[in-house]
PDB file of C-alpha atoms in Angstrom:
ATOM      1  CA  MET A  40       5.853 -18.885   1.199  1.00 90.00           C
ATOM      2  CA  ALA A  41       8.050 -18.045  -1.795  1.00 90.00           C
ATOM      3  CA  ARG A  42       5.206 -18.591  -4.292  1.00 93.00           C
ATOM      4  CA  LEU A  43       2.905 -16.344  -2.289  1.00 94.00           C
ATOM      5  CA  ALA A  44       5.585 -13.664  -2.028  1.00 95.00           C
ATOM      6  CA  ASP A  45       6.225 -13.838  -5.782  1.00 94.00           C
ATOM      7  CA  ARG A  46       2.560 -13.027  -6.457  1.00 94.00           C
ATOM      8  CA  GLN A  47       2.768 -10.058  -4.060  1.00 96.00           C
ATOM      9  CA  HIS A  48       5.993  -8.449  -5.295  1.00 96.00           C
ATOM     10  CA  GLY A  49       8.112 -10.194  -2.664  1.00 96.00           C
ATOM     11  CA  ASN A  50       5.869  -9.450   0.332  1.00 98.00           C
ATOM     12  CA  VAL A  51       3.778 -11.479   2.769  1.00 98.00           C
ATOM     13  CA  SER A  52       1.641 -10.451   5.713  1.00 97.00           C
ATOM     14  CA  ARG A  53       1.953 -11.840   9.217  1.00 97.00           C
ATOM     15  CA  GLU A  54      -1.550 -13.307   8.872  1.00 96.00           C
ATOM     16  CA  GLN A  55      -0.499 -15.135   5.699  1.00 97.00           C
ATOM     17  CA  LEU A  56       2.596 -16.527   7.420  1.00 97.00           C
ATOM     18  CA  LEU A  57       0.483 -17.752  10.339  1.00 97.00           C
ATOM     19  CA  ALA A  58      -1.959 -19.364   7.874  1.00 97.00           C
ATOM     20  CA  LEU A  59       1.013 -21.175   6.292  1.00 96.00           C
ATOM     21  CA  GLY A  60       1.782 -22.696   9.715  1.00 96.00           C
ATOM     22  CA  LEU A  61       4.508 -20.412  11.016  1.00 97.00           C
ATOM     23  CA  THR A  62       4.396 -19.259  14.627  1.00 97.00           C
ATOM     24  CA  ASP A  63       5.362 -15.837  15.964  1.00 97.00           C
ATOM     25  CA  ASP A  64       8.653 -17.373  17.147  1.00 97.00           C
ATOM     26  CA  ALA A  65       9.309 -18.848  13.689  1.00 98.00           C
ATOM     27  CA  ILE A  66       8.676 -15.449  12.094  1.00 97.00           C
ATOM     28  CA  ALA A  67      11.003 -13.728  14.600  1.00 97.00           C
ATOM     29  CA  TYR A  68      13.686 -16.372  13.941  1.00 98.00           C
ATOM     30  CA  ARG A  69      13.511 -15.784  10.173  1.00 97.00           C
ATOM     31  CA  VAL A  70      13.752 -12.024  10.756  1.00 97.00           C
ATOM     32  CA  ARG A  71      16.899 -12.541  12.875  1.00 97.00           C
ATOM     33  CA  LEU A  72      18.403 -14.733  10.134  1.00 97.00           C
ATOM     34  CA  GLY A  73      17.617 -12.149   7.445  1.00 97.00           C
ATOM     35  CA  ARG A  74      15.195 -14.388   5.564  1.00 97.00           C
ATOM     36  CA  LEU A  75      12.305 -12.040   6.334  1.00 98.00           C
ATOM     37  CA  HIS A  76      12.630  -8.265   6.398  1.00 98.00           C
ATOM     38  CA  ARG A  77      10.052  -6.099   8.183  1.00 97.00           C
ATOM     39  CA  VAL A  78       8.633  -3.577   5.712  1.00 96.00           C
ATOM     40  CA  TYR A  79       5.621  -2.292   7.632  1.00 95.00           C
ATOM     41  CA  ARG A  80       3.937  -3.473  10.800  1.00 93.00           C
ATOM     42  CA  GLY A  81       2.675  -6.973   9.985  1.00 95.00           C
ATOM     43  CA  VAL A  82       4.277  -7.116   6.497  1.00 97.00           C
ATOM     44  CA  TYR A  83       7.559  -8.773   5.583  1.00 98.00           C
ATOM     45  CA  ALA A  84       9.654  -8.967   2.440  1.00 98.00           C
ATOM     46  CA  VAL A  85      10.924 -12.470   1.716  1.00 97.00           C
ATOM     47  CA  GLY A  86      14.649 -12.901   1.065  1.00 95.00           C
ATOM     48  CA  ARG A  87      15.587  -9.219   0.758  1.00 96.00           C
ATOM     49  CA  PRO A  88      14.174  -5.793   1.571  1.00 96.00           C
ATOM     50  CA  PRO A  89      12.016  -4.130  -1.093  1.00 96.00           C
ATOM     51  CA  ARG A  90      14.013  -2.210  -3.701  1.00 94.00           C
ATOM     52  CA  THR A  91      11.435  -0.772  -6.071  1.00 93.00           C
ATOM     53  CA  VAL A  92       8.456   1.530  -5.662  1.00 91.00           C
ATOM     54  CA  LEU A  93       6.279  -1.319  -6.925  1.00 93.00           C
ATOM     55  CA  GLU A  94       7.499  -3.628  -4.130  1.00 96.00           C
ATOM     56  CA  TRP A  95       6.956  -0.904  -1.515  1.00 95.00           C
ATOM     57  CA  SER A  96       3.489  -0.159  -2.921  1.00 96.00           C
ATOM     58  CA  ALA A  97       2.427  -3.815  -2.759  1.00 97.00           C
ATOM     59  CA  ALA A  98       3.654  -3.969   0.848  1.00 97.00           C
ATOM     60  CA  ALA A  99       1.709  -0.803   1.733  1.00 96.00           C
ATOM     61  CA  VAL A 100      -1.542  -2.257   0.417  1.00 96.00           C
ATOM     62  CA  LEU A 101      -0.939  -5.478   2.394  1.00 96.00           C
ATOM     63  CA  ALA A 102      -0.182  -3.453   5.533  1.00 95.00           C
ATOM     64  CA  CYS A 103      -3.482  -1.585   5.286  1.00 94.00           C
ATOM     65  CA  GLY A 104      -5.491  -4.803   5.379  1.00 91.00           C
ATOM     66  CA  ALA A 105      -8.566  -6.214   3.699  1.00 87.00           C
ATOM     67  CA  GLY A 106     -10.286  -3.877   1.299  1.00 89.00           C
ATOM     68  CA  ALA A 107      -7.263  -1.572   0.942  1.00 94.00           C
ATOM     69  CA  ALA A 108      -6.253  -0.316  -2.495  1.00 96.00           C
ATOM     70  CA  LEU A 109      -3.391   1.731  -3.881  1.00 97.00           C
ATOM     71  CA  SER A 110      -4.842   5.150  -4.685  1.00 96.00           C
ATOM     72  CA  HIS A 111      -4.338   8.806  -5.520  1.00 94.00           C
ATOM     73  CA  TYR A 112      -0.898   9.720  -6.932  1.00 92.00           C
ATOM     74  CA  SER A 113       0.510   6.235  -6.318  1.00 94.00           C
ATOM     75  CA  ALA A 114      -2.298   4.686  -8.386  1.00 95.00           C
ATOM     76  CA  LEU A 115      -1.829   7.363 -11.038  1.00 93.00           C
ATOM     77  CA  ALA A 116       1.781   6.217 -11.415  1.00 93.00           C
ATOM     78  CA  LEU A 117       0.910   2.511 -11.484  1.00 94.00           C
ATOM     79  CA  TRP A 118      -1.682   3.171 -14.218  1.00 95.00           C
ATOM     80  CA  GLY A 119       1.115   4.869 -16.209  1.00 92.00           C
ATOM     81  CA  LEU A 120      -0.540   8.291 -16.063  1.00 90.00           C
ATOM     82  CA  ALA A 121       2.317   9.867 -14.089  1.00 87.00           C
ATOM     83  CA  GLY A 122       5.910   9.067 -13.225  1.00 85.00           C
ATOM     84  CA  TRP A 123       6.861   7.199 -10.068  1.00 81.00           C
ATOM     85  CA  THR A 124       8.415   9.265  -7.328  1.00 75.00           C
ATOM     86  CA  TRP A 125      10.023   8.110  -4.132  1.00 72.00           C
ATOM     87  CA  GLY A 126       7.790   9.555  -1.505  1.00 79.00           C
ATOM     88  CA  THR A 127       4.587   8.887   0.296  1.00 86.00           C
ATOM     89  CA  ILE A 128       2.536   5.921  -0.871  1.00 93.00           C
ATOM     90  CA  HIS A 129      -1.223   6.570  -0.963  1.00 94.00           C
ATOM     91  CA  VAL A 130      -3.666   3.821   0.015  1.00 95.00           C
ATOM     92  CA  THR A 131      -7.441   4.051   0.401  1.00 95.00           C
ATOM     93  CA  VAL A 132      -9.124   1.905   3.042  1.00 93.00           C
ATOM     94  CA  PRO A 133     -12.772   1.284   3.929  1.00 86.00           C
ATOM     95  CA  CYS A 134     -12.117   1.746   7.676  1.00 81.00           C
ATOM     96  CA  ASP A 135      -9.959   3.896   9.916  1.00 75.00           C
ATOM     97  CA  ARG A 136      -6.373   2.695   9.699  1.00 73.00           C
ATOM     98  CA  ARG A 137      -3.222   4.749  10.252  1.00 77.00           C
ATOM     99  CA  LEU A 138       0.306   3.645   9.501  1.00 79.00           C
ATOM    100  CA  ARG A 139       3.530   5.567   9.470  1.00 79.00           C
ATOM    101  CA  ALA A 140       5.025   6.267   6.048  1.00 85.00           C
ATOM    102  CA  ILE A 141       1.733   5.493   4.273  1.00 92.00           C
ATOM    103  CA  ARG A 142      -0.772   8.233   3.414  1.00 92.00           C
ATOM    104  CA  VAL A 143      -4.031   6.496   4.291  1.00 92.00           C
ATOM    105  CA  HIS A 144      -7.290   7.849   2.863  1.00 93.00           C
ATOM    106  CA  ARG A 145     -10.571   6.625   4.309  1.00 91.00           C
ATOM    107  CA  ALA A 146     -13.475   6.016   1.947  1.00 89.00           C
ATOM    108  CA  LYS A 147     -16.657   4.331   3.084  1.00 81.00           C
ATOM    109  CA  ASN A 148     -18.098   4.612  -0.420  1.00 80.00           C
ATOM    110  CA  LEU A 149     -15.691   2.353  -2.338  1.00 82.00           C
ATOM    111  CA  ILE A 150     -17.731   0.097  -4.584  1.00 88.00           C
ATOM    112  CA  PRO A 151     -16.543  -2.884  -6.631  1.00 90.00           C
ATOM    113  CA  ARG A 152     -16.360  -0.924  -9.888  1.00 93.00           C
ATOM    114  CA  ASP A 153     -13.923   1.499  -8.188  1.00 94.00           C
ATOM    115  CA  LEU A 154     -11.393  -1.292  -7.648  1.00 96.00           C
ATOM    116  CA  ARG A 155      -9.126  -3.336  -9.904  1.00 96.00           C
ATOM    117  CA  THR A 156      -6.059  -5.515  -9.653  1.00 96.00           C
ATOM    118  CA  HIS A 157      -3.222  -4.201 -11.791  1.00 96.00           C
ATOM    119  CA  GLN A 158       0.256  -5.760 -11.884  1.00 94.00           C
ATOM    120  CA  GLY A 159      -0.799  -7.913  -8.931  1.00 94.00           C
ATOM    121  CA  ILE A 160      -1.740  -4.948  -6.712  1.00 96.00           C
ATOM    122  CA  ARG A 161      -5.248  -3.972  -5.632  1.00 96.00           C
ATOM    123  CA  ILE A 162      -5.742  -0.440  -6.960  1.00 97.00           C
ATOM    124  CA  THR A 163      -8.455   2.133  -7.541  1.00 97.00           C
ATOM    125  CA  SER A 164      -9.852   2.264 -11.091  1.00 97.00           C
ATOM    126  CA  PRO A 165      -8.411   4.898 -13.448  1.00 96.00           C
ATOM    127  CA  ALA A 166     -11.615   6.977 -13.156  1.00 95.00           C
ATOM    128  CA  ARG A 167     -11.638   6.806  -9.345  1.00 95.00           C
ATOM    129  CA  THR A 168      -7.914   7.593  -9.281  1.00 95.00           C
ATOM    130  CA  LEU A 169      -8.399  10.755 -11.317  1.00 94.00           C
ATOM    131  CA  LEU A 170     -11.294  11.872  -9.107  1.00 92.00           C
ATOM    132  CA  ASP A 171      -9.257  11.209  -5.944  1.00 91.00           C
ATOM    133  CA  CYS A 172      -6.292  13.200  -7.261  1.00 91.00           C
ATOM    134  CA  ARG A 173      -8.536  16.086  -8.257  1.00 88.00           C
ATOM    135  CA  SER A 174     -10.212  16.230  -4.837  1.00 81.00           C
ATOM    136  CA  GLU A 175      -6.791  16.066  -3.135  1.00 78.00           C
ATOM    137  CA  GLU A 176      -5.571  19.001  -5.252  1.00 73.00           C
ATOM    138  CA  ARG A 177      -8.629  21.002  -4.206  1.00 70.00           C
ATOM    139  CA  ARG A 178      -8.079  20.152  -0.532  1.00 64.00           C
ATOM    140  CA  VAL A 179      -4.395  21.030  -0.626  1.00 58.00           C
ATOM    141  CA  GLY A 180      -5.124  24.162  -2.644  1.00 52.00           C
ATOM    142  CA  LYS A 181      -7.631  25.368  -0.038  1.00 50.00           C
ATOM    143  CA  GLU A 182      -5.130  24.756   2.753  1.00 40.00           C
ATOM    144  CA  CYS A 183      -2.456  26.713   0.880  1.00 32.00           C
ATOM    145  CA  ARG A 184      -4.790  29.650   0.176  1.00 38.00           C
ATOM    146  CA  SER A 185      -5.889  29.801   3.822  1.00 35.00           C
ATOM    147  CA  ARG A 186      -2.272  30.139   4.977  1.00 30.00           C
ATOM    148  CA  TRP A 187      -1.716  33.214   2.804  1.00 26.00           C
TER     149      TRP A 187
END
């Protein structure tokens, strides 16, 4: 469990824990003892709660399931094209998935060249990230103009 968590910035999913042989009761017991810390529904930090944006971002991608990737402004920061901010984490998913505290974007048209793994986190490519941020600015801009 520790080796898996190390590769995922301290996080593991419930499915991964079950695959390692833990039961729901064993997971609940470790949560009560403080060995696992619930980060998002179905995602736990091992040993201590997440402290950095990187740890929270890795947990968000795990929480959004298979095919999910860090995206938009969060990906921009991970690529080093913007500074990290403590706020909403953006994740793009191929299916409809909604989680509190994560800004989920749905994209049916994600193709393999749009995705990378960077610093151990599945992430949209730099080109896709820039396009996503630009389209988000346009969407937000239109909403703001319509209110005035």
